[in-house]
Coordinates of C-alpha atoms in Angstrom, one line a residue:
M1 CA -105.0 -11.3 -170.5
P2 CA -103.3 -8.2 -171.5
H3 CA -99.8 -7.8 -171.9
A4 CA -97.4 -5.2 -173.3
P5 CA -99.1 -2.7 -175.7
T6 CA -98.1 -4.3 -179.1
G7 CA -99.9 0.0 -180.2
A8 CA -96.5 1.5 -179.0
T9 CA -93.6 1.1 -182.3
A10 CA -89.8 0.2 -181.1
P11 CA -87.0 2.8 -181.1
T12 CA -85.1 2.2 -183.6
D13 CA -82.2 4.7 -181.7
A14 CA -81.5 4.4 -179.0
L15 CA -82.2 8.5 -178.8
H16 CA -84.6 9.1 -180.5
G17 CA -88.6 7.5 -180.6
L18 CA -89.6 6.4 -178.1
T19 CA -93.3 7.1 -177.0
V20 CA -94.1 6.7 -173.5
L21 CA -97.3 8.5 -171.2
A22 CA -97.8 12.4 -170.9
A23 CA -97.0 14.0 -167.9
E24 CA -101.1 15.0 -169.0
G25 CA -101.8 11.2 -167.9
G26 CA -104.4 12.0 -171.8
G27 CA -102.4 10.5 -173.7
T28 CA -98.8 9.4 -175.2
Q29 CA -96.2 11.8 -176.6
T30 CA -92.9 11.9 -178.3
V31 CA -90.2 11.8 -175.2
D32 CA -85.9 12.3 -176.6
P33 CA -84.3 10.3 -174.5
S34 CA -81.4 12.0 -172.1
G35 CA -78.8 9.7 -172.7
P36 CA -77.8 6.4 -174.2
I37 CA -79.7 3.3 -173.5
G38 CA -77.0 1.6 -171.8
Q39 CA -77.0 5.2 -169.1
L40 CA -81.2 5.2 -168.4
V41 CA -81.3 0.7 -167.4
T42 CA -78.1 2.1 -164.9
A43 CA -79.1 5.3 -163.2
A44 CA -83.2 3.9 -163.4
L45 CA -81.2 0.5 -161.1
L46 CA -78.8 2.5 -159.1
G47 CA -81.9 5.4 -158.3
I48 CA -84.3 2.5 -157.2
V49 CA -81.2 1.1 -155.2
V50 CA -80.7 4.3 -153.2
I51 CA -83.7 4.2 -152.6
I52 CA -84.0 1.2 -151.1
V53 CA -80.9 1.9 -149.3
L54 CA -81.8 5.3 -147.4
I55 CA -85.2 3.6 -145.7
T56 CA -84.3 0.0 -145.1
W57 CA -80.0 0.3 -144.3
L58 CA -80.1 4.6 -142.9
K59 CA -83.3 4.8 -141.5
V60 CA -84.7 7.7 -144.1
H61 CA -88.0 8.9 -143.9
P62 CA -89.5 7.7 -147.7
F63 CA -90.5 11.2 -148.7
V64 CA -86.5 11.8 -148.3
A65 CA -85.2 9.1 -149.9
L66 CA -88.2 8.8 -152.7
T67 CA -86.8 13.0 -153.5
I68 CA -83.2 11.6 -152.9
G69 CA -83.7 8.8 -155.3
A70 CA -85.6 10.8 -158.5
L71 CA -83.5 13.3 -158.1
G72 CA -80.4 11.4 -158.7
V73 CA -82.5 8.3 -161.6
G74 CA -83.0 12.4 -163.2
I75 CA -79.3 13.5 -163.4
G76 CA -77.7 10.6 -164.1
A77 CA -79.3 9.8 -166.7
G78 CA -78.6 12.7 -168.3
L79 CA -80.9 15.2 -167.7
A80 CA -79.6 19.4 -166.7
P81 CA -80.2 19.4 -163.1
D82 CA -83.0 22.9 -163.4
A83 CA -84.7 20.3 -165.7
T84 CA -84.7 17.2 -163.4
V85 CA -85.9 19.9 -160.1
T86 CA -88.6 20.9 -162.7
S87 CA -90.0 16.9 -163.8
F88 CA -90.3 16.3 -159.9
G89 CA -92.4 19.6 -158.6
N90 CA -94.4 18.9 -161.7
G91 CA -95.1 15.3 -161.3
F92 CA -95.1 16.3 -157.1
G93 CA -98.2 18.7 -158.1
A94 CA -100.2 16.8 -160.8
T95 CA -100.0 13.4 -158.2
M96 CA -101.0 16.1 -155.0
T97 CA -104.0 17.6 -157.1
S98 CA -105.6 14.8 -157.8
V99 CA -105.1 12.4 -154.9
G100 CA -104.0 15.0 -152.5
I101 CA -107.4 16.4 -152.3
L102 CA -109.3 12.5 -152.5
V103 CA -106.9 11.1 -148.7
G104 CA -107.0 14.5 -146.9
L105 CA -110.7 14.6 -147.3
G106 CA -110.8 10.8 -146.1
A107 CA -108.8 11.2 -143.6
M108 CA -111.6 13.2 -141.6
F109 CA -114.4 11.5 -142.8
G110 CA -112.4 8.1 -141.3
R111 CA -111.5 10.3 -137.5
M112 CA -115.5 11.2 -137.9
L113 CA -116.5 7.4 -137.7
V114 CA -114.5 7.1 -134.8
D115 CA -114.9 10.5 -133.1
S116 CA -118.9 9.9 -133.2
G117 CA -119.4 6.4 -132.2
A118 CA -120.1 5.3 -135.6
A119 CA -117.6 2.8 -136.1
D120 CA -118.6 0.9 -132.2
R121 CA -122.1 1.3 -133.5
V122 CA -121.5 -1.3 -137.3
V123 CA -119.0 -3.1 -134.9
D124 CA -121.8 -3.6 -131.6
T125 CA -124.5 -4.0 -134.4
L126 CA -122.7 -6.7 -135.8
V127 CA -121.2 -8.6 -133.1
R128 CA -124.2 -9.4 -131.5
R129 CA -126.2 -10.2 -134.7
S130 CA -124.0 -13.1 -134.8
S131 CA -123.6 -16.6 -133.7
K132 CA -120.6 -18.1 -132.8
A133 CA -119.7 -20.2 -136.1
A134 CA -120.7 -16.9 -137.9
L135 CA -118.1 -14.6 -136.1
P136 CA -114.8 -15.2 -138.4
W137 CA -116.8 -14.7 -141.0
T138 CA -118.8 -11.0 -139.0
M139 CA -114.9 -10.8 -139.2
A140 CA -113.7 -10.3 -141.6
L141 CA -117.3 -8.1 -143.0
I142 CA -116.4 -5.9 -139.8
G143 CA -112.5 -5.5 -141.1
A144 CA -113.9 -5.0 -144.4
L145 CA -116.3 -1.6 -143.7
I146 CA -113.8 -0.2 -140.8
G147 CA -111.5 -0.7 -143.6
L148 CA -113.1 1.0 -147.0
P149 CA -113.1 4.7 -145.1
M150 CA -110.1 4.5 -142.7
F151 CA -105.2 4.4 -143.3
F152 CA -104.5 1.1 -142.0
E153 CA -102.8 1.9 -139.2
V154 CA -106.0 3.5 -137.5
G155 CA -108.3 0.2 -138.4
L156 CA -105.5 -1.8 -137.2
V157 CA -105.3 0.3 -133.8
L158 CA -109.2 0.5 -133.4
L159 CA -110.1 -3.1 -134.5
I160 CA -107.1 -4.9 -132.1
P161 CA -109.4 -3.9 -128.9
I162 CA -112.7 -5.6 -130.9
I163 CA -110.9 -8.6 -131.6
V164 CA -109.6 -9.5 -128.3
L165 CA -113.0 -8.8 -126.4
V166 CA -115.2 -10.7 -129.4
A167 CA -112.9 -13.8 -129.0
K168 CA -112.6 -13.4 -124.8
R169 CA -116.4 -13.2 -124.8
S170 CA -117.1 -16.1 -127.2
G171 CA -114.1 -18.3 -126.5
V172 CA -113.2 -18.8 -129.7
P173 CA -110.1 -18.9 -130.5
I174 CA -108.5 -15.6 -130.8
M175 CA -107.1 -16.7 -134.4
K176 CA -110.4 -17.1 -135.5
I177 CA -111.6 -13.8 -134.6
A178 CA -107.8 -11.9 -135.3
V179 CA -107.3 -13.2 -138.9
P180 CA -110.5 -12.7 -140.5
A181 CA -111.0 -9.1 -139.2
L182 CA -106.5 -8.1 -140.7
V183 CA -107.5 -10.0 -144.0
G184 CA -110.5 -8.0 -143.8
L185 CA -108.8 -4.3 -143.4
S186 CA -105.6 -4.9 -145.4
T187 CA -106.7 -6.7 -148.5
M188 CA -109.1 -3.1 -148.6
H189 CA -105.4 -0.9 -148.3
A190 CA -104.8 -3.0 -151.0
F191 CA -108.0 -2.9 -153.3
V192 CA -109.8 0.5 -152.7
P193 CA -109.8 3.8 -152.8
P194 CA -110.3 6.1 -151.5
H195 CA -106.9 4.4 -149.4
P196 CA -103.5 5.8 -150.5
G197 CA -102.0 3.2 -152.7
P198 CA -104.8 2.7 -155.0
L199 CA -105.4 6.0 -155.5
V200 CA -102.0 7.2 -156.3
A201 CA -101.7 3.9 -158.8
V202 CA -104.8 5.3 -160.4
S203 CA -103.8 8.7 -160.6
T204 CA -101.0 7.8 -162.1
V205 CA -100.7 4.7 -164.8
G206 CA -104.6 7.4 -165.2
A207 CA -106.4 4.6 -164.4
N208 CA -110.6 5.1 -164.0
L209 CA -111.7 4.8 -160.7
G210 CA -115.1 4.1 -161.1
T211 CA -114.1 1.2 -162.5
T212 CA -111.1 0.6 -159.9
L213 CA -113.3 1.0 -157.3
A214 CA -116.1 -2.1 -159.0
F215 CA -112.6 -4.0 -160.2
G216 CA -111.5 -3.8 -156.4
I217 CA -114.7 -4.3 -154.8
V218 CA -115.1 -8.0 -156.2
L219 CA -111.9 -8.8 -156.3
A220 CA -111.9 -8.9 -152.7
I221 CA -114.8 -11.2 -151.7
P222 CA -112.7 -14.6 -153.5
V223 CA -109.9 -13.4 -151.0
I224 CA -111.5 -11.9 -148.3
V225 CA -113.2 -15.0 -148.0
L226 CA -110.3 -17.3 -148.7
A227 CA -107.3 -15.4 -147.1
G228 CA -109.8 -14.4 -144.0
P229 CA -112.0 -16.8 -142.7
V230 CA -110.8 -20.2 -144.0
F231 CA -107.4 -20.0 -143.4
A232 CA -108.2 -18.9 -139.8
R233 CA -109.4 -22.2 -139.9
F234 CA -105.5 -23.5 -140.0
A235 CA -103.5 -20.8 -137.7
A236 CA -106.2 -21.6 -134.9
R237 CA -104.0 -24.9 -135.4
W238 CA -101.4 -23.3 -135.9
V239 CA -100.5 -21.0 -133.2
D240 CA -102.6 -21.6 -130.0
I241 CA -102.1 -18.7 -128.6
P242 CA -104.2 -17.3 -125.2
V243 CA -105.9 -13.7 -125.5
P244 CA -104.6 -10.7 -124.3
D245 CA -104.8 -8.9 -121.4
M246 CA -103.4 -6.2 -122.4
F247 CA -108.1 -4.6 -123.7
G248 CA -109.8 -6.0 -120.9
S249 CA -113.0 -4.4 -122.4
R250 CA -113.5 -0.9 -125.7
S251 CA -114.0 1.2 -122.7
S252 CA -111.8 0.7 -119.6
G253 CA -108.9 -2.1 -120.5
G254 CA -105.7 -0.9 -122.1
S255 CA -104.2 2.3 -122.6
A256 CA -106.3 5.1 -124.3
Q257 CA -103.9 6.1 -125.6
S258 CA -103.9 2.8 -128.1
D259 CA -107.4 3.4 -128.5
P260 CA -108.0 5.8 -131.4
A261 CA -112.0 6.2 -130.1
H262 CA -111.3 6.4 -126.6
A263 CA -111.2 10.1 -125.9
G264 CA -114.4 10.7 -128.5
R265 CA -116.3 7.9 -126.4
E266 CA -115.1 9.7 -123.5
A267 CA -116.4 13.3 -124.6
R268 CA -119.5 11.5 -126.5
R269 CA -120.8 10.0 -122.8
G270 CA -125.0 11.1 -121.7
S271 CA -125.7 12.1 -118.1
A272 CA -125.9 8.9 -116.0
T273 CA -128.0 6.9 -115.0
Q274 CA -129.0 4.1 -112.6
D275 CA -129.6 0.4 -113.7
T276 CA -130.7 -2.6 -110.8
A277 CA -128.6 -5.6 -111.7
S278 CA -130.9 -8.0 -110.0
L279 CA -130.4 -11.9 -109.0
P280 CA -132.7 -14.6 -109.8
N281 CA -136.1 -14.2 -107.4
G282 CA -135.7 -10.8 -108.3
K283 CA -134.1 -10.6 -105.1
S284 CA -132.0 -6.9 -106.3
D285 CA -127.9 -7.4 -106.0
F286 CA -127.1 -3.6 -106.4
T287 CA -127.2 -0.1 -108.4
R288 CA -124.9 -0.1 -110.2
V289 CA -124.6 3.6 -112.3
I290 CA -123.7 3.8 -116.1
S291 CA -122.9 6.0 -118.6
E292 CA -123.0 5.4 -121.7
P293 CA -121.7 7.1 -124.6
R294 CA -123.7 8.7 -127.5
S295 CA -123.1 7.5 -131.5
P296 CA -125.6 7.4 -134.6
S297 CA -127.3 4.6 -135.4
F298 CA -126.5 1.8 -137.4
A299 CA -128.4 3.5 -140.3
V300 CA -126.5 6.2 -139.8
A301 CA -123.3 5.0 -139.8
L302 CA -123.6 2.6 -142.9
V303 CA -125.2 4.8 -145.1
G304 CA -122.2 7.3 -144.1
I305 CA -119.7 4.3 -144.9
L306 CA -120.9 3.2 -148.6
L307 CA -123.0 6.7 -149.3
P308 CA -119.3 7.7 -151.4
V309 CA -118.5 4.0 -152.6
V310 CA -122.4 3.7 -154.2
L311 CA -122.0 7.5 -155.9
M312 CA -119.0 6.0 -157.1
L313 CA -120.5 3.1 -158.8
A314 CA -123.2 5.1 -160.1
Q315 CA -120.8 7.0 -162.0
A316 CA -118.8 4.3 -163.4
V317 CA -121.5 1.3 -164.3
R318 CA -123.1 4.9 -166.6
E319 CA -120.0 5.0 -168.5
A320 CA -120.1 0.9 -168.8
T321 CA -123.8 0.3 -170.0
A322 CA -124.4 4.1 -171.0
P323 CA -121.3 5.8 -172.2
D324 CA -123.3 8.3 -174.7
A325 CA -125.7 9.0 -172.6
S326 CA -126.9 12.9 -172.6
G327 CA -128.9 15.1 -170.7
S328 CA -129.5 16.4 -166.9
W329 CA -129.1 13.1 -165.1
V330 CA -125.8 12.5 -165.9
S331 CA -124.7 15.8 -165.9
L332 CA -126.1 15.4 -162.2
L333 CA -125.0 11.7 -161.7
D334 CA -120.8 12.4 -163.3
F335 CA -121.1 15.6 -160.8
L336 CA -122.1 13.0 -157.0
G337 CA -119.2 10.4 -158.4
T338 CA -116.5 12.5 -159.5
P339 CA -114.3 11.0 -156.2
I340 CA -114.1 14.7 -154.1
I341 CA -116.8 15.6 -155.2
A342 CA -118.4 12.2 -153.9
I343 CA -116.0 11.7 -151.6
G344 CA -116.2 15.0 -150.1
I345 CA -120.5 14.6 -149.2
A346 CA -119.5 11.3 -147.5
T347 CA -117.4 13.9 -144.6
V348 CA -120.3 16.9 -145.1
F349 CA -123.0 13.8 -143.8
A350 CA -120.3 12.6 -141.2
M351 CA -120.4 16.0 -139.9
V352 CA -124.1 16.7 -139.5
F353 CA -125.6 13.3 -139.5
F354 CA -122.6 11.6 -137.5
A355 CA -122.6 14.3 -135.1
I356 CA -125.6 14.9 -134.5
G357 CA -125.4 10.7 -133.1
G358 CA -122.7 11.4 -131.7
G359 CA -123.9 14.7 -129.7
M360 CA -121.1 16.2 -131.3
D361 CA -121.4 19.9 -131.1
R362 CA -119.6 22.0 -133.2
G363 CA -116.3 22.0 -131.4
A364 CA -116.2 19.0 -131.2
V365 CA -116.3 18.3 -134.7
A366 CA -113.7 21.2 -135.7
K367 CA -111.3 19.4 -132.8
S368 CA -112.1 16.3 -135.3
L369 CA -111.7 16.8 -138.2
E370 CA -108.2 19.3 -137.3
D371 CA -107.2 15.7 -135.5
A372 CA -106.8 14.1 -138.8
L373 CA -105.3 16.1 -140.7
P374 CA -102.0 15.6 -139.0
P375 CA -101.3 12.0 -139.3
I376 CA -100.7 11.8 -143.3
A377 CA -98.8 14.8 -143.7
G378 CA -95.9 11.8 -144.5
V379 CA -98.7 9.8 -146.4
L380 CA -99.3 12.6 -148.3
L381 CA -94.8 13.9 -149.1
I382 CA -94.6 10.3 -150.2
V383 CA -97.9 9.9 -152.1
G384 CA -95.9 13.3 -154.4
A385 CA -92.3 11.9 -154.2
G386 CA -93.7 9.0 -155.8
G387 CA -95.9 11.4 -158.7
G388 CA -92.9 13.4 -158.8
F389 CA -90.2 9.9 -159.1
K390 CA -92.8 8.9 -161.9
Q391 CA -92.6 11.5 -163.8
V392 CA -88.7 12.0 -163.7
L393 CA -88.9 8.3 -165.4
I394 CA -91.0 9.6 -168.0
D395 CA -89.2 12.3 -168.9
T396 CA -85.7 11.0 -168.8
G397 CA -86.8 8.5 -171.4
I398 CA -86.7 5.4 -169.2
G399 CA -90.4 4.9 -168.5
G400 CA -90.3 4.0 -172.8
V401 CA -86.5 1.2 -172.5
I402 CA -89.3 -0.1 -169.1
A403 CA -91.9 -0.7 -171.5
D404 CA -90.7 -1.3 -175.1
A405 CA -88.7 -4.0 -173.2
V406 CA -92.1 -5.3 -171.5
Q407 CA -93.3 -5.2 -174.6
E408 CA -90.7 -7.3 -176.6
S409 CA -90.4 -9.9 -173.5
G410 CA -93.9 -11.0 -173.9
I411 CA -94.5 -11.5 -170.2
S412 CA -98.1 -10.1 -168.7
V413 CA -98.0 -6.7 -168.2
L414 CA -99.9 -7.8 -164.9
L415 CA -97.9 -9.7 -163.8
V416 CA -94.8 -7.8 -164.4
A417 CA -96.8 -5.2 -162.3
W418 CA -96.7 -7.6 -159.0
V419 CA -93.5 -8.7 -159.6
V420 CA -92.2 -5.0 -159.7
S421 CA -94.8 -4.1 -156.8
A422 CA -93.8 -7.3 -154.3
L423 CA -90.1 -6.9 -154.8
V424 CA -89.7 -3.7 -153.6
R425 CA -92.3 -4.0 -150.4
V426 CA -90.3 -6.3 -149.4
A427 CA -86.7 -4.5 -149.8
T428 CA -89.0 -1.3 -148.1
G429 CA -91.1 -3.1 -146.3
S430 CA -94.0 -0.7 -147.1
A431 CA -96.8 -0.7 -149.5
T432 CA -97.2 2.9 -150.3
V433 CA -93.4 2.9 -151.2
A434 CA -94.3 0.0 -153.9
T435 CA -97.3 1.6 -155.4
V436 CA -96.0 4.1 -156.3
T437 CA -92.4 2.8 -157.1
A438 CA -94.6 0.6 -159.5
A439 CA -97.0 2.4 -160.6
G440 CA -94.2 5.1 -161.8
I441 CA -92.5 2.9 -163.7
M442 CA -95.4 1.2 -165.1
A443 CA -97.4 4.1 -166.0
P444 CA -95.8 4.4 -169.5
I445 CA -97.1 1.1 -170.2
A446 CA -99.7 1.6 -168.6
A447 CA -101.0 4.7 -171.8
D448 CA -102.3 2.1 -174.8
L449 CA -103.6 -0.2 -172.6
S450 CA -107.9 0.0 -172.5
S451 CA -110.0 1.5 -169.6
P452 CA -110.5 -1.7 -167.5
E453 CA -106.5 -2.8 -168.3
T454 CA -105.5 0.2 -166.7
S455 CA -108.0 -0.4 -163.6
L456 CA -106.3 -4.3 -163.5
L457 CA -102.8 -3.0 -163.6
V458 CA -103.6 -1.4 -160.6
L459 CA -104.5 -3.6 -158.6
A460 CA -102.0 -5.7 -159.6
I461 CA -99.8 -3.0 -157.9
G462 CA -101.6 -3.4 -155.0
A463 CA -101.6 -6.7 -155.2
G464 CA -97.9 -7.1 -155.0
S465 CA -97.3 -4.4 -152.5
V466 CA -99.1 -6.5 -149.7
F467 CA -96.2 -9.2 -150.5
L468 CA -94.7 -10.8 -147.6
S469 CA -94.9 -8.9 -144.7
H470 CA -91.9 -9.2 -142.4
V471 CA -89.4 -7.4 -140.4
N472 CA -89.1 -4.5 -141.7
D473 CA -93.4 -4.2 -141.9
A474 CA -94.4 -1.5 -139.0
G475 CA -97.2 -3.9 -139.4
F476 CA -95.7 -7.0 -138.8
W477 CA -94.8 -5.5 -135.5
L478 CA -97.8 -4.1 -134.2
V479 CA -99.6 -7.6 -135.3
K480 CA -96.7 -8.6 -133.0
G481 CA -97.1 -6.3 -130.6
Y482 CA -101.2 -6.2 -130.0
L483 CA -101.0 -9.9 -130.0
G484 CA -98.8 -11.4 -128.6
T485 CA -97.1 -13.4 -130.7
T486 CA -93.7 -14.4 -131.1
V487 CA -91.8 -13.4 -133.8
G488 CA -92.3 -16.7 -134.9
Q489 CA -95.8 -17.2 -134.5
T490 CA -96.2 -13.6 -136.0
F491 CA -94.2 -15.2 -139.8
K492 CA -97.3 -17.7 -139.9
T493 CA -99.9 -16.3 -139.3
W494 CA -99.8 -12.4 -140.7
T495 CA -96.9 -13.1 -142.7
V496 CA -98.7 -15.9 -144.7
L497 CA -102.4 -13.5 -144.5
E498 CA -100.6 -11.2 -146.8
C499 CA -99.2 -13.8 -149.0
L500 CA -102.7 -15.4 -148.9
I501 CA -104.0 -11.2 -150.1
S502 CA -101.1 -10.9 -152.8
V503 CA -101.1 -14.2 -154.3
I504 CA -104.7 -15.0 -154.7
G505 CA -105.5 -11.0 -156.0
L506 CA -102.8 -12.1 -158.6
V507 CA -104.5 -14.8 -159.5
G508 CA -108.3 -12.9 -159.8
V509 CA -106.5 -10.0 -161.3
L510 CA -105.0 -12.5 -164.4
I511 CA -108.2 -13.9 -164.4
A512 CA -110.0 -10.9 -164.9
G513 CA -107.5 -10.0 -167.3
V514 CA -108.6 -12.7 -170.1
F515 CA -111.4 -11.1 -171.0
F516 CA -110.8 -8.2 -170.6

């Protein structure tokens, strides 16, 4: 199990000799602290408190709160104001360079998945082929597949009508359907790139994206099984509620504004055809006119979802099994496995094959890609500000102080990362803010960890970022509103499943840490 790196030497003077992560993430460099250790620690603690108070009490946007907190930490720690601004800007720019493009491409792919009907096709195919007993397991798989390329909020809104429809038609208690689907979605959000949280953590601590992706997928399997279908049996007993009526059917029930797939589905409807519905003995009952929306085949949809994962995993496997290999095939594999290229290829694949299968013309594709970007603006700013905050912690020398304190404590780095992330999560209610803040604090410690250990550090941060969702989390109220539960029932289901994801994830990371 990885503990704090022992390669760094503790400082012999309060103002000199701290070894921290370089700004470019490429090794270590010695930074002269900007003030005495007491001043550094006080500035860091006050800065984090200011960020939390601004977000939770004054309801300031996290981007503004992180920016104010970072600048305050830098100046309070003794860094010159102009140097503080420069440090924040450098961290913001470096993070956006590595993460911003990936988040943008991922959002475009997710939008094409919805608007083309590919997401509908995956869901319909899996549900249609499942028995009643297998439905909780199928819904967990659907939640994971939908959650792989999509932002949490978008995936949640897309899954809710599916959950309600499946529960109505099958007669299975809604919690046995909803819990596995929500667990699959939330687990992908916490552990698996290209979600913004894991991506920014990978970038901040200098982890290998392919290795982190591989570890995240392996870790997600037991987490989804235990927190999903297994826990769903208990949740259905604790909270026995009727299926809400807000979504009578996926095409006509509920509000069009609440279903992100509605506009795309209506745009893809083909020409109407007649279908005669018959009573027994061949007697005609009535003739109805149907017009079903077009969508890509299941195979095309599945290939598109898994394509970037396969490309990045192939590159990670090559690095692990043949690190010294050379040749054109190695260069090609490394190129295709580069995150920007892998997700870019998937986006182009969606623009061509999802569009063809869904009957989308060039105008519809352009509109879909354009609509994907505005919703992620806030996320990108939060991620960038988190990178700026991290760099201020490093340039003031606070990061080195934290690294030395953890090293001397002898506590597992993975456990410390989880605790820091969980505390910020509980205080702010935001998984993204928890991830970017914890990653910034833990970055100096990651400098001397091995590649597998650094990837496990990312997953520990991700596990902590979903711990104890409660009333300050927007996801808490979304789930409560859509499923029609009371506050107490939401605590018994959504809050408990989020805690299970977090704790089971931590246990898995700590076990894996024994072997690396």
